[in-house]
Tab-separated table of C-alpha atoms and ligand atoms in Angstrom:
chain	number	residue	atom	x	y	z
Z	1	MET	CA	-17.360	-32.144	4.383
Z	2	THR	CA	-16.387	-30.652	1.039
Z	3	ALA	CA	-14.993	-27.319	0.152
Z	4	ALA	CA	-18.163	-26.497	-1.918
Z	5	LEU	CA	-20.272	-27.255	0.743
Z	6	ILE	CA	-18.260	-25.471	3.222
Z	7	LEU	CA	-18.085	-22.319	1.190
Z	8	THR	CA	-21.651	-21.871	0.578
Z	9	LYS	CA	-22.645	-22.150	4.428
Z	10	ALA	CA	-19.709	-19.816	5.077
Z	11	ALA	CA	-20.718	-17.191	2.630
Z	12	ARG	CA	-24.268	-17.169	3.800
Z	13	ARG	CA	-22.921	-16.816	7.241
Z	14	LEU	CA	-20.740	-13.757	6.618
Z	15	ALA	CA	-23.728	-12.100	4.438
Z	16	GLU	CA	-25.923	-12.523	7.476
Z	17	ARG	CA	-23.472	-10.668	9.399
Z	18	GLY	CA	-23.585	-7.986	6.971
Z	19	VAL	CA	-19.886	-8.604	5.442
Z	20	ASP	CA	-19.324	-7.238	2.205
Z	21	GLU	CA	-18.586	-9.667	-0.729
Z	22	PRO	CA	-19.043	-12.631	1.473
Z	23	GLY	CA	-18.507	-15.361	-1.287
Z	24	PRO	CA	-14.705	-14.301	-2.031
Z	25	ASN	CA	-14.104	-13.617	1.482
Z	26	ALA	CA	-14.844	-17.087	2.187
Z	27	GLN	CA	-12.771	-18.527	-0.563
Z	28	TRP	CA	-9.942	-16.475	0.518
Z	29	LEU	CA	-10.187	-17.616	3.850
Z	30	LEU	CA	-10.562	-21.288	3.169
Z	31	ALA	CA	-7.612	-21.134	0.800
Z	32	ASP	CA	-5.145	-19.820	3.508
Z	33	ALA	CA	-6.421	-22.626	6.104
Z	34	LEU	CA	-5.803	-25.183	3.507
Z	35	GLY	CA	-2.722	-23.626	2.441
Z	36	VAL	CA	-3.751	-24.070	-1.149
Z	37	GLU	CA	-4.224	-21.270	-3.836
Z	38	ARG	CA	-7.721	-19.688	-3.879
Z	39	LEU	CA	-7.975	-20.770	-7.784
Z	40	SER	CA	-7.117	-24.293	-7.296
Z	41	LEU	CA	-9.889	-24.438	-3.929
Z	42	LEU	CA	-12.440	-23.006	-6.893
Z	43	ALA	CA	-11.180	-25.593	-9.467
Z	44	ASP	CA	-11.539	-28.692	-7.231
Z	45	PRO	CA	-14.688	-28.071	-4.974
Z	46	ASP	CA	-14.987	-31.575	-3.941
Z	47	LEU	CA	-11.885	-30.960	-2.398
Z	48	PRO	CA	-11.884	-32.729	1.231
Z	49	VAL	CA	-10.947	-30.162	4.152
Z	50	PRO	CA	-9.147	-32.026	7.050
Z	51	PRO	CA	-10.438	-31.176	10.894
Z	52	ALA	CA	-7.562	-28.957	11.464
Z	53	ALA	CA	-8.103	-26.730	8.240
Z	54	LEU	CA	-11.767	-26.676	9.292
Z	55	LYS	CA	-10.851	-25.487	12.649
Z	56	LYS	CA	-8.436	-22.927	11.421
Z	57	PHE	CA	-11.176	-21.741	8.842
Z	58	GLU	CA	-13.739	-21.586	11.887
Z	59	ARG	CA	-11.686	-18.964	13.543
Z	60	TYR	CA	-10.895	-16.958	10.440
Z	61	LEU	CA	-14.706	-16.912	10.024
Z	62	ALA	CA	-15.289	-15.408	13.470
Z	63	LEU	CA	-12.440	-12.749	13.335
Z	64	LYS	CA	-14.138	-11.995	9.728
Z	65	GLU	CA	-17.455	-11.381	11.745
Z	66	THR	CA	-16.122	-8.704	13.550
Z	67	GLY	CA	-15.208	-6.671	10.559
Z	68	LEU	CA	-11.290	-7.136	10.554
Z	69	PRO	CA	-9.644	-6.861	6.972
Z	70	LEU	CA	-9.266	-10.113	5.247
Z	71	ALA	CA	-5.322	-9.641	5.131
Z	72	TYR	CA	-5.041	-8.818	8.857
Z	73	ILE	CA	-6.651	-12.367	9.523
Z	74	THR	CA	-4.590	-14.545	7.233
Z	75	GLY	CA	-1.437	-12.114	7.921
Z	76	TRP	CA	-0.311	-11.214	4.549
Z	77	GLN	CA	-1.141	-9.321	1.318
Z	78	PRO	CA	-0.240	-9.934	-2.188
Z	79	PHE	CA	1.389	-6.816	-3.873
Z	80	MET	CA	2.560	-6.982	-7.297
Z	81	ASP	CA	4.474	-10.424	-7.518
Z	82	ILE	CA	5.713	-10.247	-3.746
Z	83	LYS	CA	3.679	-11.194	-0.513
Z	84	ILE	CA	3.629	-8.526	2.084
Z	85	LYS	CA	3.489	-9.392	5.897
Z	86	VAL	CA	0.433	-6.934	7.279
Z	87	ASP	CA	-1.368	-6.586	10.451
Z	88	GLY	CA	-2.675	-3.983	12.930
Z	89	ARG	CA	0.124	-1.689	12.423
Z	90	VAL	CA	0.014	-0.936	8.783
Z	91	LEU	CA	-2.448	-0.259	6.300
Z	92	VAL	CA	-3.149	-3.275	3.898
Z	93	PRO	CA	-1.825	-2.235	0.393
Z	94	ARG	CA	-4.295	-1.491	-2.019
Z	95	PRO	CA	-4.704	-2.612	-5.848
Z	96	GLU	CA	-4.567	1.126	-6.872
Z	97	THR	CA	-1.052	1.526	-4.879
Z	98	GLU	CA	0.361	-1.357	-6.960
Z	99	GLU	CA	-0.557	1.071	-10.102
Z	100	LEU	CA	1.359	3.691	-8.357
Z	101	ALA	CA	4.538	1.123	-7.935
Z	102	GLY	CA	4.420	0.119	-11.504
Z	103	HIS	CA	4.714	4.346	-12.531
Z	104	ALA	CA	7.700	4.560	-10.276
Z	105	ALA	CA	9.280	1.674	-11.834
Z	106	ASP	CA	8.648	3.015	-15.121
Z	107	PHE	CA	10.380	6.466	-13.976
Z	108	LEU	CA	13.304	4.340	-12.529
Z	109	LYS	CA	13.857	2.782	-15.710
Z	110	THR	CA	14.475	6.151	-17.336
Z	111	ARG	CA	17.285	6.567	-14.830
Z	112	LYS	CA	20.853	5.584	-14.846
Z	113	GLU	CA	22.402	3.148	-12.059
Z	114	PRO	CA	23.020	3.343	-8.924
Z	115	LEU	CA	19.624	4.197	-8.092
Z	116	VAL	CA	18.379	6.054	-4.852
Z	117	ALA	CA	14.740	5.798	-4.019
Z	118	MET	CA	12.712	6.935	-1.092
Z	119	ASP	CA	9.131	5.493	0.146
Z	120	TYR	CA	7.701	7.934	2.255
Z	121	GLY	CA	5.042	6.784	4.730
Z	122	ALA	CA	6.122	3.358	3.738
Z	123	GLY	CA	3.824	1.428	5.973
Z	124	SER	CA	4.460	-2.152	5.549
Z	125	GLY	CA	7.179	-1.161	2.900
Z	126	ALA	CA	4.857	-2.674	-0.068
Z	127	ILE	CA	5.976	0.018	-2.523
Z	128	GLY	CA	9.692	0.353	-1.881
Z	129	LEU	CA	10.255	-3.145	-1.269
Z	130	TRP	CA	9.212	-4.105	-4.485
Z	131	LEU	CA	10.909	-1.482	-6.397
Z	132	ALA	CA	14.385	-2.578	-4.243
Z	133	LYS	CA	13.253	-6.417	-5.621
Z	134	LYS	CA	12.829	-5.242	-9.176
Z	135	PHE	CA	16.038	-3.102	-9.028
Z	136	PRO	CA	18.882	-4.886	-7.812
Z	137	GLY	CA	20.713	-1.710	-8.121
Z	138	LEU	CA	18.437	0.320	-6.071
Z	139	ARG	CA	19.191	1.758	-2.675
Z	140	LEU	CA	16.236	2.408	-0.680
Z	141	THR	CA	15.245	4.733	2.394
Z	142	ALA	CA	11.922	3.761	3.898
Z	143	ALA	CA	10.695	6.935	5.936
Z	144	GLU	CA	7.969	6.509	8.373
Z	145	ALA	CA	6.051	8.506	11.128
Z	146	SER	CA	4.857	5.143	13.187
Z	147	ALA	CA	7.416	3.306	14.788
Z	148	ARG	CA	5.284	0.161	14.769
Z	149	ALA	CA	4.642	0.473	10.643
Z	150	LEU	CA	8.536	0.909	10.471
Z	151	ALA	CA	9.126	-2.243	12.535
Z	152	CYS	CA	6.865	-4.251	10.046
Z	153	SER	CA	8.500	-2.884	7.034
Z	154	ARG	CA	11.794	-3.831	8.312
Z	155	GLU	CA	10.349	-7.147	8.691
Z	156	ASN	CA	9.246	-7.347	5.492
Z	157	ALA	CA	12.795	-6.242	4.140
Z	158	GLN	CA	14.243	-9.395	6.054
Z	159	LEU	CA	11.518	-11.641	4.975
Z	160	LEU	CA	12.253	-10.762	1.231
Z	161	GLY	CA	16.308	-10.892	1.623
Z	162	LEU	CA	16.437	-6.859	1.308
Z	163	ALA	CA	17.281	-5.721	4.433
Z	164	ASP	CA	20.718	-4.788	3.469
Z	165	ARG	CA	19.762	-2.344	0.836
Z	166	VAL	CA	17.067	-0.376	2.906
Z	167	LYS	CA	17.698	2.297	5.476
Z	168	PHE	CA	14.870	2.827	7.842
Z	169	VAL	CA	13.822	6.159	9.083
Z	170	ARG	CA	11.518	7.492	11.747
Z	171	ALA	CA	10.095	10.949	10.252
Z	172	VAL	CA	7.371	13.080	10.173
Z	173	THR	CA	8.439	15.482	7.440
Z	174	LEU	CA	11.224	15.610	5.123
Z	175	THR	CA	13.012	18.377	7.066
Z	176	PRO	CA	15.761	16.027	8.659
Z	177	ILE	CA	16.404	13.873	5.474
Z	178	ARG	CA	19.384	15.345	3.771
Z	179	ALA	CA	19.908	12.675	1.142
Z	180	LYS	CA	19.039	13.169	-2.529
Z	181	PHE	CA	16.820	10.831	-4.661
Z	182	ASP	CA	16.478	10.013	-7.962
Z	183	LEU	CA	12.778	9.269	-6.910
Z	184	ILE	CA	10.574	9.895	-3.861
Z	185	VAL	CA	7.602	7.708	-4.291
Z	186	SER	CA	4.516	8.254	-1.445
Z	187	ASN	CA	0.919	6.986	-0.431
Z	188	PRO	CA	0.557	9.526	1.908
Z	189	PRO	CA	-2.949	9.798	4.255
Z	190	TYR	CA	-5.204	11.510	1.805
Z	191	ILE	CA	-8.401	11.033	3.737
Z	192	PRO	CA	-10.041	14.232	5.146
Z	193	THR	CA	-10.317	13.978	8.488
Z	194	ARG	CA	-14.469	14.541	8.731
Z	195	VAL	CA	-14.717	11.610	6.411
Z	196	ILE	CA	-12.876	9.248	8.416
Z	197	PRO	CA	-16.044	8.157	10.810
Z	198	GLY	CA	-18.183	7.123	7.851
Z	199	LEU	CA	-15.466	4.731	6.573
Z	200	ALA	CA	-16.256	0.803	6.493
Z	201	PRO	CA	-15.747	-1.128	9.678
Z	202	GLU	CA	-12.742	-2.813	7.930
Z	203	VAL	CA	-10.875	0.647	6.828
Z	204	LEU	CA	-11.544	1.641	10.490
Z	205	SER	CA	-9.640	-1.267	11.752
Z	206	GLU	CA	-6.391	0.051	9.987
Z	207	PRO	CA	-4.058	2.490	11.686
Z	208	ARG	CA	-5.506	6.125	11.867
Z	209	LEU	CA	-2.187	7.793	10.974
Z	210	ALA	CA	-2.382	5.756	7.819
Z	211	LEU	CA	-5.506	7.444	7.057
Z	212	ASP	CA	-6.164	10.832	8.152
Z	213	GLY	CA	-4.768	13.649	5.935
Z	214	GLY	CA	-5.795	16.340	7.635
Z	215	ALA	CA	-8.867	18.813	7.137
Z	216	ASP	CA	-8.491	18.836	3.299
Z	217	GLY	CA	-6.557	15.221	3.189
Z	218	LEU	CA	-3.512	16.979	2.144
Z	219	ASP	CA	-1.124	17.887	5.010
Z	220	VAL	CA	1.384	15.157	4.231
Z	221	ALA	CA	0.948	15.445	0.350
Z	222	ARG	CA	1.592	19.188	0.548
Z	223	MET	CA	4.503	18.855	2.831
Z	224	LEU	CA	6.228	16.780	0.191
Z	225	VAL	CA	5.216	18.980	-2.684
Z	226	ARG	CA	7.245	21.790	-0.932
Z	227	LEU	CA	9.981	19.945	0.565
Z	228	ALA	CA	10.913	17.217	-2.198
Z	229	PRO	CA	12.572	19.401	-4.984
Z	230	ALA	CA	15.525	20.275	-2.306
Z	231	ARG	CA	15.666	16.164	-1.860
Z	232	LEU	CA	15.801	15.260	-5.403
Z	233	LYS	CA	18.563	14.682	-7.713
Z	234	LYS	CA	18.727	16.565	-10.904
Z	235	GLY	CA	15.896	15.376	-13.031
Z	236	GLY	CA	14.463	13.637	-10.173
Z	237	ALA	CA	10.985	12.968	-9.444
Z	238	LEU	CA	8.110	12.686	-6.886
Z	239	ILE	CA	5.386	10.234	-7.392
Z	240	MET	CA	2.363	10.214	-5.416
Z	241	GLU	CA	-0.897	8.404	-4.608
Z	242	LEU	CA	-3.875	10.953	-3.849
Z	243	GLY	CA	-7.682	10.998	-3.681
Z	244	GLU	CA	-10.187	12.235	-6.092
Z	245	GLU	CA	-9.866	15.962	-7.338
Z	246	GLN	CA	-6.598	16.578	-4.779
Z	247	THR	CA	-4.094	15.973	-7.797
Z	248	ARG	CA	-5.554	19.459	-9.255
Z	249	VAL	CA	-5.379	20.905	-6.090
Z	250	LEU	CA	-1.786	20.166	-5.430
Z	251	MET	CA	-0.400	20.921	-8.972
Z	252	ARG	CA	-1.193	24.575	-8.173
Z	253	ALA	CA	1.248	24.286	-5.550
Z	254	MET	CA	4.004	23.052	-7.655
Z	255	PRO	CA	5.652	26.281	-9.218
Z	256	ASP	CA	7.240	26.129	-12.732
Z	257	LYS	CA	10.297	27.441	-11.145
Z	258	ALA	CA	10.634	23.968	-9.039
Z	259	TRP	CA	8.937	21.909	-11.106
Z	260	ALA	CA	10.184	20.969	-15.085
Z	261	GLU	CA	7.068	18.792	-15.281
Z	262	LYS	CA	3.918	17.979	-13.758
Z	263	LYS	CA	1.076	15.434	-14.730
Z	264	ALA	CA	-1.952	13.516	-13.344
Z	265	PHE	CA	-2.278	9.807	-13.757
Z	266	LYS	CA	-6.074	8.335	-13.902
Z	267	ASP	CA	-6.171	4.747	-12.048
Z	268	LEU	CA	-7.453	1.813	-13.711
Z	269	SER	CA	-11.119	3.205	-12.394
Z	270	GLY	CA	-10.713	6.404	-14.284
Z	271	ILE	CA	-10.012	8.141	-11.295
Z	272	GLU	CA	-7.038	10.783	-11.190
Z	273	ARG	CA	-5.484	9.338	-8.596
Z	274	PHE	CA	-1.512	9.949	-9.383
Z	275	LEU	CA	0.688	12.873	-9.350
Z	276	TYR	CA	4.166	12.902	-11.235
Z	277	GLY	CA	6.270	15.906	-10.746
Z	278	ARG	CA	9.957	16.095	-12.225
Z	279	ILE	CA	12.344	18.751	-11.250
Z	280	HIS	CA	14.674	20.450	-13.558
Z	281	GLY	CA	18.020	18.503	-14.484
H	301	SAM	C1	-1.778	5.358	3.112
H	301	SAM	S1	-0.692	4.970	4.293
H	301	SAM	C2	0.420	4.007	2.924
H	301	SAM	C3	1.113	2.852	3.588
H	301	SAM	C4	2.106	2.290	2.236
H	301	SAM	N1	3.051	3.077	1.834
H	301	SAM	C5	1.264	1.550	1.291
H	301	SAM	O1	0.951	2.235	0.427
H	301	SAM	O2	0.370	0.684	1.714
H	301	SAM	C6	0.279	6.055	4.675
H	301	SAM	C7	1.424	5.956	5.587
H	301	SAM	O3	1.990	7.369	5.798
H	301	SAM	C8	2.536	7.258	7.447
H	301	SAM	N2	2.464	8.454	7.591
H	301	SAM	C9	1.466	9.313	8.344
H	301	SAM	N3	1.540	10.652	8.496
H	301	SAM	C10	3.280	10.536	8.010
H	301	SAM	C11	4.101	11.541	8.409
H	301	SAM	N4	3.727	12.843	8.770
H	301	SAM	N5	5.156	11.410	7.739
H	301	SAM	C12	5.701	10.053	7.704
H	301	SAM	N6	5.062	9.210	7.497
H	301	SAM	C13	3.518	9.504	7.758
H	301	SAM	C14	1.483	6.450	8.242
H	301	SAM	O4	1.825	5.656	9.484
H	301	SAM	C15	1.175	5.312	7.080
H	301	SAM	O5	2.170	4.138	7.466
């Protein structure tokens, strides 16, 4: 059977099981099973699919039908220009978080080396590790509440050859962290607790700790806004990803005495998603 025929059948099967975006999901899974890029698979519909790849693809499809995120099945997620290993220990990094990483990089470009940054709630480590790769003079602290997620970020640091520049800290607040940073970047859990039960099955298979931000979704974010100024170097910044309408609420909790500048940025979908605060310096 050719790739095109297999894809048509698989997309139909996933659609019947209520899987969102059945076509693209089938394409990503078959490409991974074949060990080729998705675009080259689409460019060559007559590509033969050897029995071993077909068997692997069948296994992938069965997992996808259970509502597992694509990245948990293949074991990796692209993030900017790196590949991040992911599994049930961590949240799958989202496209908007790539935008957050881009804003963080823009800020770091304005600072002098040596650079010191913290990725708070590091999860897989995607944001901080990408920054460490981009800035060879950067020393990173990856802080995380979950020991399992911290182990995953350590594995990613090793896979990317960055482990010697990263310190891994298990923490549930900034309180025990005494160092000063040019930048604290964070994608904290920011979904209000009451919203969680209605999330899609794919999202619900991700760790609850990575999603649940408390009653209004801002438990961790509020702690960061309160404690970050004392952990930033002069002119240093906190950059965070948040949910819709949360940036405005948090900005009101950022007094001018501590913060020299505060701004909200929209993401590519037009949602005010990123909060930037710079302290005096
Ligand atoms: C939305 S996920 C972000 C993961 C990763 N940074 C990313 O962007 O893909 C939030 C992360 O914060 C961690 N977390 C939750 N509460 C925390 C807390 N109080 N202190 C530190 N980390 C926390 C979760 O375990 C999870 O890994």
